mmCIF file of C-alpha atoms and ligand atoms in Angstrom:
data_model
loop_
_atom_site.group_PDB
_atom_site.id
_atom_site.type_symbol
_atom_site.label_atom_id
_atom_site.label_comp_id
_atom_site.label_asym_id
_atom_site.label_seq_id
_atom_site.Cartn_x
_atom_site.Cartn_y
_atom_site.Cartn_z
ATOM 1 C CA UNK A 1 138.854 80.096 44.112
ATOM 2 C CA UNK A 2 138.289 79.827 40.372
ATOM 3 C CA UNK A 3 134.982 81.671 40.872
ATOM 4 C CA UNK A 4 136.748 84.910 41.683
ATOM 5 C CA UNK A 5 138.643 85.005 38.448
ATOM 6 C CA UNK A 6 135.965 84.583 35.825
ATOM 7 C CA UNK A 7 132.630 86.071 35.109
ATOM 8 C CA UNK A 8 129.712 83.614 35.505
ATOM 9 C CA UNK A 9 127.604 82.387 32.669
ATOM 10 C CA UNK A 10 123.831 82.597 32.232
ATOM 11 C CA UNK A 11 122.097 79.323 31.256
ATOM 12 C CA UNK A 12 118.415 78.689 30.563
ATOM 13 C CA UNK A 13 117.152 75.466 32.030
ATOM 14 C CA UNK A 14 113.726 73.979 31.494
ATOM 15 C CA UNK A 15 113.866 70.427 32.805
ATOM 16 C CA UNK A 16 113.835 69.188 36.393
ATOM 17 C CA UNK A 17 116.101 66.401 35.109
ATOM 18 C CA UNK A 18 118.966 68.831 34.346
ATOM 19 C CA UNK A 19 122.097 67.606 36.046
ATOM 20 C CA UNK A 20 122.768 70.970 37.798
ATOM 21 C CA UNK A 21 119.240 70.951 39.198
ATOM 22 C CA UNK A 22 119.739 67.303 40.372
ATOM 23 C CA UNK A 23 123.025 68.209 41.973
ATOM 24 C CA UNK A 24 121.368 71.139 43.784
ATOM 25 C CA UNK A 25 118.565 68.872 45.076
ATOM 26 C CA UNK A 26 121.137 66.387 46.356
ATOM 27 C CA UNK A 27 122.507 69.116 48.621
ATOM 28 C CA UNK A 28 119.603 68.409 51.072
ATOM 29 C CA UNK A 29 121.690 65.384 52.150
ATOM 30 C CA UNK A 30 124.653 65.984 54.369
ATOM 31 C CA UNK A 31 126.608 63.309 52.475
ATOM 32 C CA UNK A 32 126.491 65.406 49.318
ATOM 33 C CA UNK A 33 127.273 68.624 51.099
ATOM 34 C CA UNK A 34 130.405 66.952 52.553
ATOM 35 C CA UNK A 35 131.319 65.573 49.127
ATOM 36 C CA UNK A 36 130.952 68.848 47.320
ATOM 37 C CA UNK A 37 131.655 71.358 50.092
ATOM 38 C CA UNK A 38 128.577 73.374 48.999
ATOM 39 C CA UNK A 39 125.239 74.194 50.554
ATOM 40 C CA UNK A 40 121.869 75.792 49.619
ATOM 41 C CA UNK A 41 120.534 79.114 50.685
ATOM 42 C CA UNK A 42 116.977 80.167 49.867
ATOM 43 C CA UNK A 43 115.993 83.666 48.829
ATOM 44 C CA UNK A 44 117.275 86.985 47.562
ATOM 45 C CA UNK A 45 118.335 88.251 51.018
ATOM 46 C CA UNK A 46 120.720 85.288 51.674
ATOM 47 C CA UNK A 47 122.183 85.614 48.169
ATOM 48 C CA UNK A 48 122.931 89.311 48.786
ATOM 49 C CA UNK A 49 124.269 88.670 52.334
ATOM 50 C CA UNK A 50 126.624 85.978 51.000
ATOM 51 C CA UNK A 51 127.897 88.234 48.164
ATOM 52 C CA UNK A 52 128.276 91.218 50.574
ATOM 53 C CA UNK A 53 130.288 89.106 52.915
ATOM 54 C CA UNK A 54 132.560 87.761 50.134
ATOM 55 C CA UNK A 55 131.432 84.107 50.336
ATOM 56 C CA UNK A 56 131.824 82.184 47.124
ATOM 57 C CA UNK A 57 128.365 81.909 45.460
ATOM 58 C CA UNK A 58 128.854 79.130 42.876
ATOM 59 C CA UNK A 59 125.457 79.039 41.328
ATOM 60 C CA UNK A 60 122.259 80.967 41.436
ATOM 61 C CA UNK A 61 118.938 79.448 40.348
ATOM 62 C CA UNK A 62 116.573 82.293 39.421
ATOM 63 C CA UNK A 63 112.874 82.030 38.506
ATOM 64 C CA UNK A 64 112.426 83.261 34.933
ATOM 65 C CA UNK A 65 109.227 85.176 35.884
ATOM 66 C CA UNK A 66 111.161 87.568 38.121
ATOM 67 C CA UNK A 67 114.269 88.151 36.041
ATOM 68 C CA UNK A 68 113.168 91.634 34.968
ATOM 69 C CA UNK A 69 112.467 92.860 38.456
ATOM 70 C CA UNK A 70 115.158 95.470 39.209
ATOM 71 C CA UNK A 71 116.387 94.088 42.582
ATOM 72 C CA UNK A 72 116.577 90.597 41.082
ATOM 73 C CA UNK A 73 118.379 91.893 37.995
ATOM 74 C CA UNK A 74 120.852 93.637 40.265
ATOM 75 C CA UNK A 75 121.601 90.422 42.221
ATOM 76 C CA UNK A 76 122.086 88.524 38.944
ATOM 77 C CA UNK A 77 124.577 91.141 37.747
ATOM 78 C CA UNK A 78 126.509 91.065 41.042
ATOM 79 C CA UNK A 79 126.484 87.252 41.128
ATOM 80 C CA UNK A 80 127.798 87.010 37.555
ATOM 81 C CA UNK A 81 130.597 89.447 38.194
ATOM 82 C CA UNK A 82 131.525 87.509 41.381
ATOM 83 C CA UNK A 83 131.881 84.448 39.149
ATOM 84 C CA UNK A 84 128.607 82.661 39.837
ATOM 85 C CA UNK A 85 126.734 80.913 37.083
ATOM 86 C CA UNK A 86 123.101 81.994 36.871
ATOM 87 C CA UNK A 87 120.572 79.344 35.877
ATOM 88 C CA UNK A 88 117.206 80.658 34.876
ATOM 89 C CA UNK A 89 114.490 78.161 35.651
ATOM 90 C CA UNK A 90 110.687 77.792 35.894
ATOM 91 C CA UNK A 91 109.572 78.636 39.504
ATOM 92 C CA UNK A 92 108.529 75.010 39.988
ATOM 93 C CA UNK A 93 112.206 73.932 39.683
ATOM 94 C CA UNK A 94 113.112 76.264 42.616
ATOM 95 C CA UNK A 95 110.300 74.631 44.621
ATOM 96 C CA UNK A 96 111.695 71.235 43.581
ATOM 97 C CA UNK A 97 115.210 72.154 44.888
ATOM 98 C CA UNK A 98 114.085 73.707 48.242
ATOM 99 C CA UNK A 99 111.026 71.400 48.664
ATOM 100 C CA UNK A 100 108.681 74.319 49.221
ATOM 101 C CA UNK A 101 105.184 74.836 47.853
ATOM 102 C CA UNK A 102 105.657 78.625 47.796
ATOM 103 C CA UNK A 103 109.283 78.833 46.784
ATOM 104 C CA UNK A 104 111.368 82.014 46.852
ATOM 105 C CA UNK A 105 112.469 83.381 43.477
ATOM 106 C CA UNK A 106 116.129 82.494 44.087
ATOM 107 C CA UNK A 107 118.109 79.708 45.531
ATOM 108 C CA UNK A 108 121.921 79.869 45.715
ATOM 109 C CA UNK A 109 124.554 77.190 45.926
ATOM 110 C CA UNK A 110 127.356 78.513 48.147
ATOM 111 C CA UNK A 111 130.779 77.151 49.217
ATOM 112 C CA UNK A 112 130.968 76.101 52.842
ATOM 113 C CA UNK A 113 133.315 78.001 55.144
ATOM 114 C CA UNK A 114 134.389 77.118 58.596
ATOM 115 C CA UNK A 115 136.850 79.209 60.647
ATOM 116 C CA UNK A 116 139.794 77.494 62.488
ATOM 117 C CA UNK A 117 139.285 77.985 66.205
ATOM 118 C CA UNK A 118 142.411 80.105 66.397
ATOM 119 C CA UNK A 119 140.846 82.587 63.934
ATOM 120 C CA UNK A 120 138.304 83.508 66.679
ATOM 121 C CA UNK A 121 141.294 84.995 68.586
ATOM 122 C CA UNK A 122 143.083 86.982 69.782
ATOM 123 C CA UNK A 123 140.380 87.821 72.253
ATOM 124 C CA UNK A 124 140.399 91.039 74.301
ATOM 125 C CA UNK A 125 138.194 92.283 77.101
ATOM 126 C CA UNK A 126 134.727 93.127 75.727
ATOM 127 C CA UNK A 127 134.876 90.190 73.243
ATOM 128 C CA UNK A 128 132.205 87.505 73.610
ATOM 129 C CA UNK A 129 131.975 84.102 72.018
ATOM 130 C CA UNK A 130 129.232 81.461 72.246
ATOM 131 C CA UNK A 131 130.176 77.792 72.494
ATOM 132 C CA UNK A 132 127.514 75.163 71.901
ATOM 133 C CA UNK A 133 128.012 71.675 73.298
ATOM 134 C CA UNK A 134 126.585 69.071 70.910
ATOM 135 C CA UNK A 135 123.683 71.231 69.647
ATOM 136 C CA UNK A 136 121.066 68.910 67.983
ATOM 137 C CA UNK A 137 118.441 71.225 66.605
ATOM 138 C CA UNK A 138 119.028 73.169 63.340
ATOM 139 C CA UNK A 139 116.496 75.848 64.429
ATOM 140 C CA UNK A 140 118.367 76.391 67.681
ATOM 141 C CA UNK A 141 121.729 76.576 65.968
ATOM 142 C CA UNK A 142 120.506 79.062 63.435
ATOM 143 C CA UNK A 143 118.819 81.180 66.125
ATOM 144 C CA UNK A 144 121.991 81.238 68.268
ATOM 145 C CA UNK A 145 124.067 82.400 65.296
ATOM 146 C CA UNK A 146 121.538 85.163 64.463
ATOM 147 C CA UNK A 147 121.348 86.217 68.112
ATOM 148 C CA UNK A 148 125.129 86.107 68.595
ATOM 149 C CA UNK A 149 125.438 88.378 65.552
ATOM 150 C CA UNK A 150 122.780 90.800 66.795
ATOM 151 C CA UNK A 151 124.270 91.017 70.285
ATOM 152 C CA UNK A 152 127.716 91.699 68.924
ATOM 153 C CA UNK A 153 129.452 88.458 69.721
ATOM 154 C CA UNK A 154 132.623 87.715 67.857
ATOM 155 C CA UNK A 155 131.953 84.115 66.808
ATOM 156 C CA UNK A 156 130.430 80.808 67.621
ATOM 157 C CA UNK A 157 132.176 77.515 68.503
ATOM 158 C CA UNK A 158 130.554 74.151 67.827
ATOM 159 C CA UNK A 159 131.803 71.739 70.528
ATOM 160 C CA UNK A 160 131.752 68.042 69.843
ATOM 161 C CA UNK A 161 129.261 66.352 67.448
ATOM 162 C CA UNK A 162 126.822 69.069 66.463
ATOM 163 C CA UNK A 163 123.962 69.277 63.894
ATOM 164 C CA UNK A 164 125.158 70.286 60.492
ATOM 165 C CA UNK A 165 125.767 73.991 60.169
ATOM 166 C CA UNK A 166 125.019 73.940 56.441
ATOM 167 C CA UNK A 167 121.638 72.213 56.394
ATOM 168 C CA UNK A 168 118.895 74.233 54.675
ATOM 169 C CA UNK A 169 117.089 74.572 58.100
ATOM 170 C CA UNK A 170 120.087 75.883 59.935
ATOM 171 C CA UNK A 171 120.993 78.310 57.165
ATOM 172 C CA UNK A 172 117.403 79.543 56.955
ATOM 173 C CA UNK A 173 117.202 80.098 60.733
ATOM 174 C CA UNK A 174 120.410 82.188 60.706
ATOM 175 C CA UNK A 175 118.647 84.719 58.477
ATOM 176 C CA UNK A 176 121.985 85.666 56.895
ATOM 177 C CA UNK A 177 124.005 85.949 60.096
ATOM 178 C CA UNK A 178 125.844 82.780 59.052
ATOM 179 C CA UNK A 179 127.735 85.019 56.659
ATOM 180 C CA UNK A 180 128.462 87.716 59.290
ATOM 181 C CA UNK A 181 130.388 85.993 61.936
ATOM 182 C CA UNK A 182 132.974 83.104 61.975
ATOM 183 C CA UNK A 183 131.896 79.661 63.168
ATOM 184 C CA UNK A 184 134.561 77.162 64.297
ATOM 185 C CA UNK A 185 134.433 73.569 65.349
ATOM 186 C CA UNK A 186 136.339 72.248 68.413
ATOM 187 C CA UNK A 187 136.641 69.183 70.553
ATOM 188 C CA UNK A 188 136.007 69.888 74.275
ATOM 189 C CA UNK A 189 139.728 69.852 75.208
ATOM 190 C CA UNK A 190 140.524 72.139 72.341
ATOM 191 C CA UNK A 191 137.907 74.610 73.603
ATOM 192 C CA UNK A 192 139.330 74.619 77.131
ATOM 193 C CA UNK A 193 142.900 74.940 75.870
ATOM 194 C CA UNK A 194 141.734 77.989 73.795
ATOM 195 C CA UNK A 195 140.023 79.522 76.867
ATOM 196 C CA UNK A 196 143.305 79.298 78.877
ATOM 197 C CA UNK A 197 145.479 80.487 75.983
ATOM 198 C CA UNK A 198 143.232 83.529 75.539
ATOM 199 C CA UNK A 199 142.982 84.208 79.292
ATOM 200 C CA UNK A 200 139.243 84.210 78.816
ATOM 201 C CA UNK A 201 136.401 83.491 81.253
ATOM 202 C CA UNK A 202 134.391 80.385 80.483
ATOM 203 C CA UNK A 203 130.815 80.852 81.799
ATOM 204 C CA UNK A 204 128.829 77.609 81.568
ATOM 205 C CA UNK A 205 125.115 77.627 81.870
ATOM 206 C CA UNK A 206 123.619 74.911 83.971
ATOM 207 C CA UNK A 207 120.294 74.110 85.528
ATOM 208 C CA UNK A 208 122.242 73.389 88.778
ATOM 209 C CA UNK A 209 124.333 76.448 88.278
ATOM 210 C CA UNK A 210 125.618 78.080 91.491
ATOM 211 C CA UNK A 211 125.353 81.664 90.360
ATOM 212 C CA UNK A 212 122.457 83.838 89.228
ATOM 213 C CA UNK A 213 123.411 84.883 85.685
ATOM 214 C CA UNK A 214 122.877 88.542 86.582
ATOM 215 C CA UNK A 215 125.283 88.351 89.534
ATOM 216 C CA UNK A 216 128.371 87.447 87.406
ATOM 217 C CA UNK A 217 130.842 90.169 86.516
ATOM 218 C CA UNK A 218 131.393 89.833 82.720
ATOM 219 C CA UNK A 219 133.550 92.925 82.392
ATOM 220 C CA UNK A 220 137.026 91.848 83.425
ATOM 221 C CA UNK A 221 137.991 89.347 80.587
ATOM 222 C CA UNK A 222 136.858 88.112 77.303
ATOM 223 C CA UNK A 223 133.781 85.936 77.896
ATOM 224 C CA UNK A 224 132.967 82.558 76.350
ATOM 225 C CA UNK A 225 129.421 81.503 77.096
ATOM 226 C CA UNK A 226 129.039 77.713 77.037
ATOM 227 C CA UNK A 227 125.613 76.214 76.452
ATOM 228 C CA UNK A 228 124.619 72.589 76.986
ATOM 229 C CA UNK A 229 122.946 69.992 74.756
ATOM 230 C CA UNK A 230 119.194 70.250 74.472
ATOM 231 C CA UNK A 231 118.558 66.764 76.032
ATOM 232 C CA UNK A 232 121.431 66.244 78.500
ATOM 233 C CA UNK A 233 122.765 69.694 79.266
ATOM 234 C CA UNK A 234 126.551 70.187 79.856
ATOM 235 C CA UNK A 235 128.582 67.095 80.641
ATOM 236 C CA UNK A 236 130.283 67.109 84.034
ATOM 237 C CA UNK A 237 133.769 67.223 82.488
ATOM 238 C CA UNK A 238 133.028 70.406 80.620
ATOM 239 C CA UNK A 239 131.087 71.963 83.556
ATOM 240 C CA UNK A 240 134.131 71.406 85.766
ATOM 241 C CA UNK A 241 136.321 73.453 83.426
ATOM 242 C CA UNK A 242 134.055 76.538 83.666
ATOM 243 C CA UNK A 243 135.054 79.603 85.690
ATOM 244 C CA UNK A 244 131.441 80.092 86.698
ATOM 245 C CA UNK A 245 128.142 78.097 86.258
ATOM 246 C CA UNK A 246 125.301 80.472 85.595
ATOM 247 C CA UNK A 247 121.654 79.794 86.369
ATOM 248 C CA UNK A 248 118.842 81.713 84.808
ATOM 249 C CA UNK A 249 116.094 81.669 87.514
ATOM 250 C CA UNK A 250 112.765 80.175 86.508
ATOM 251 C CA UNK A 251 109.275 80.193 87.952
ATOM 252 C CA UNK A 252 106.410 78.058 86.773
ATOM 253 C CA UNK A 253 106.477 74.487 85.609
ATOM 254 C CA UNK A 254 108.910 74.460 82.644
ATOM 255 C CA UNK A 255 111.932 72.176 83.302
ATOM 256 C CA UNK A 256 114.237 74.495 81.419
ATOM 257 C CA UNK A 257 114.379 77.251 78.798
ATOM 258 C CA UNK A 258 114.880 76.627 75.165
ATOM 259 C CA UNK A 259 118.506 76.680 74.205
ATOM 260 C CA UNK A 260 118.176 79.633 71.841
ATOM 261 C CA UNK A 261 116.275 81.704 74.406
ATOM 262 C CA UNK A 262 118.761 80.856 77.199
ATOM 263 C CA UNK A 263 121.627 81.880 74.863
ATOM 264 C CA UNK A 264 119.920 85.136 74.092
ATOM 265 C CA UNK A 265 119.446 86.005 77.796
ATOM 266 C CA UNK A 266 123.043 85.159 78.530
ATOM 267 C CA UNK A 267 124.388 87.183 75.603
ATOM 268 C CA UNK A 268 122.484 90.264 76.444
ATOM 269 C CA UNK A 269 123.374 90.023 80.092
ATOM 270 C CA UNK A 270 127.088 89.453 79.398
ATOM 271 C CA UNK A 271 127.162 92.356 76.947
ATOM 272 C CA UNK A 272 124.729 94.675 78.700
ATOM 273 C CA UNK A 273 127.535 97.211 79.467
ATOM 274 C CA UNK A 274 128.752 97.089 75.834
ATOM 275 C CA UNK A 275 125.468 97.516 73.949
ATOM 276 C CA UNK A 276 124.446 101.035 73.210
ATOM 277 C CA UNK A 277 121.218 102.440 74.550
ATOM 278 C CA UNK A 278 118.241 103.104 72.293
ATOM 279 C CA UNK A 279 117.728 106.906 72.452
ATOM 280 C CA UNK A 280 114.696 107.802 74.610
HETATM 281 N N1 SAM E 301 117.598 68.470 80.444
HETATM 282 C C1 SAM E 301 118.643 69.427 80.211
HETATM 283 C C2 SAM E 301 119.533 69.550 81.475
HETATM 284 O O1 SAM E 301 119.264 68.831 82.435
HETATM 285 O O2 SAM E 301 120.369 70.349 81.496
HETATM 286 C C3 SAM E 301 118.036 70.678 79.753
HETATM 287 C C4 SAM E 301 118.915 71.359 78.771
HETATM 288 S S1 SAM E 301 118.290 72.912 78.211
HETATM 289 C C5 SAM E 301 116.982 72.575 77.186
HETATM 290 C C6 SAM E 301 119.579 73.320 77.037
HETATM 291 C C7 SAM E 301 120.617 74.263 77.560
HETATM 292 O O3 SAM E 301 120.017 75.552 77.740
HETATM 293 C C8 SAM E 301 121.219 73.944 78.941
HETATM 294 O O4 SAM E 301 122.198 73.016 78.879
HETATM 295 C C9 SAM E 301 121.733 75.315 79.331
HETATM 296 O O5 SAM E 301 122.863 75.596 78.679
HETATM 297 C C10 SAM E 301 120.649 76.206 78.842
HETATM 298 N N2 SAM E 301 119.591 76.501 79.835
HETATM 299 C C11 SAM E 301 118.240 76.292 79.703
HETATM 300 N N3 SAM E 301 117.612 76.755 80.772
HETATM 301 C C12 SAM E 301 118.538 77.278 81.576
HETATM 302 C C13 SAM E 301 118.448 77.944 82.854
HETATM 303 N N4 SAM E 301 117.325 78.158 83.511
HETATM 304 N N5 SAM E 301 119.607 78.357 83.447
HETATM 305 C C14 SAM E 301 120.761 78.215 82.757
HETATM 306 N N6 SAM E 301 120.897 77.558 81.527
HETATM 307 C C15 SAM E 301 119.769 77.131 80.993
#
């Protein structure tokens, strides 16, 4: 909270061995993210999105070479007044933190934020959530958060042991949507208790689903779309708790759809009646 009550400082750093640079590099490891409660986000867009959404940006590393560019100067001013420290560094230091050959001009250190499951309620008709059972792939998780945001879903629930929400890869794949909608964690029984308490409809997706995903009526209740793990799909226990099991028909030889793609199809079908038309 302290960040909100003071103006940040500007500090010039030249060495890779600087302790703040070292601490930022350590945030690649989940262990250090858990210890500090902070994560890395690359690029100017994510810094702006985080500041816009009121997340706590603790530190901003900015390449010295771009400091005079107006849009960068503006971000620096905003970050400082939001209480972030701005560390000006050689571009190579940013590459060292993000492990990229062609680094962006900015990398931010941001405080992690998870919503309690109850904060995703109360749900009303027209509200949609996505619940992911044991998602493993950071690209899939980021894509789902981005797509849920775009389709107008209210939030995302991570069910069971999921890949870390705050890894650089996940954050990158969300393209800023991480800051736009709440993400909560829940055990399977907490999810099903929440579904009943909210009088919502739990729609599981399953390769052995009994219903065509286009034949389900999504209009009567709040909808929670439940997606299965990339390798093993939904466990029987969770599938049994669903009000409907949806199948997206397939032709061709693919065993299944990618998790992110299947989630996108489900979201746009469940919210078809709620999404405005593009003018002809
Ligand atoms: N081998 C897994 C299985 O047997 O379920 C495949 C899992 S698939 C890669 C990951 C998730 O995407 C599934 O659990 C389901 O939620 C969703 N999915 C993929 N293709 C689907 C389809 N055709 N219909 C419904 N859901 C699908």
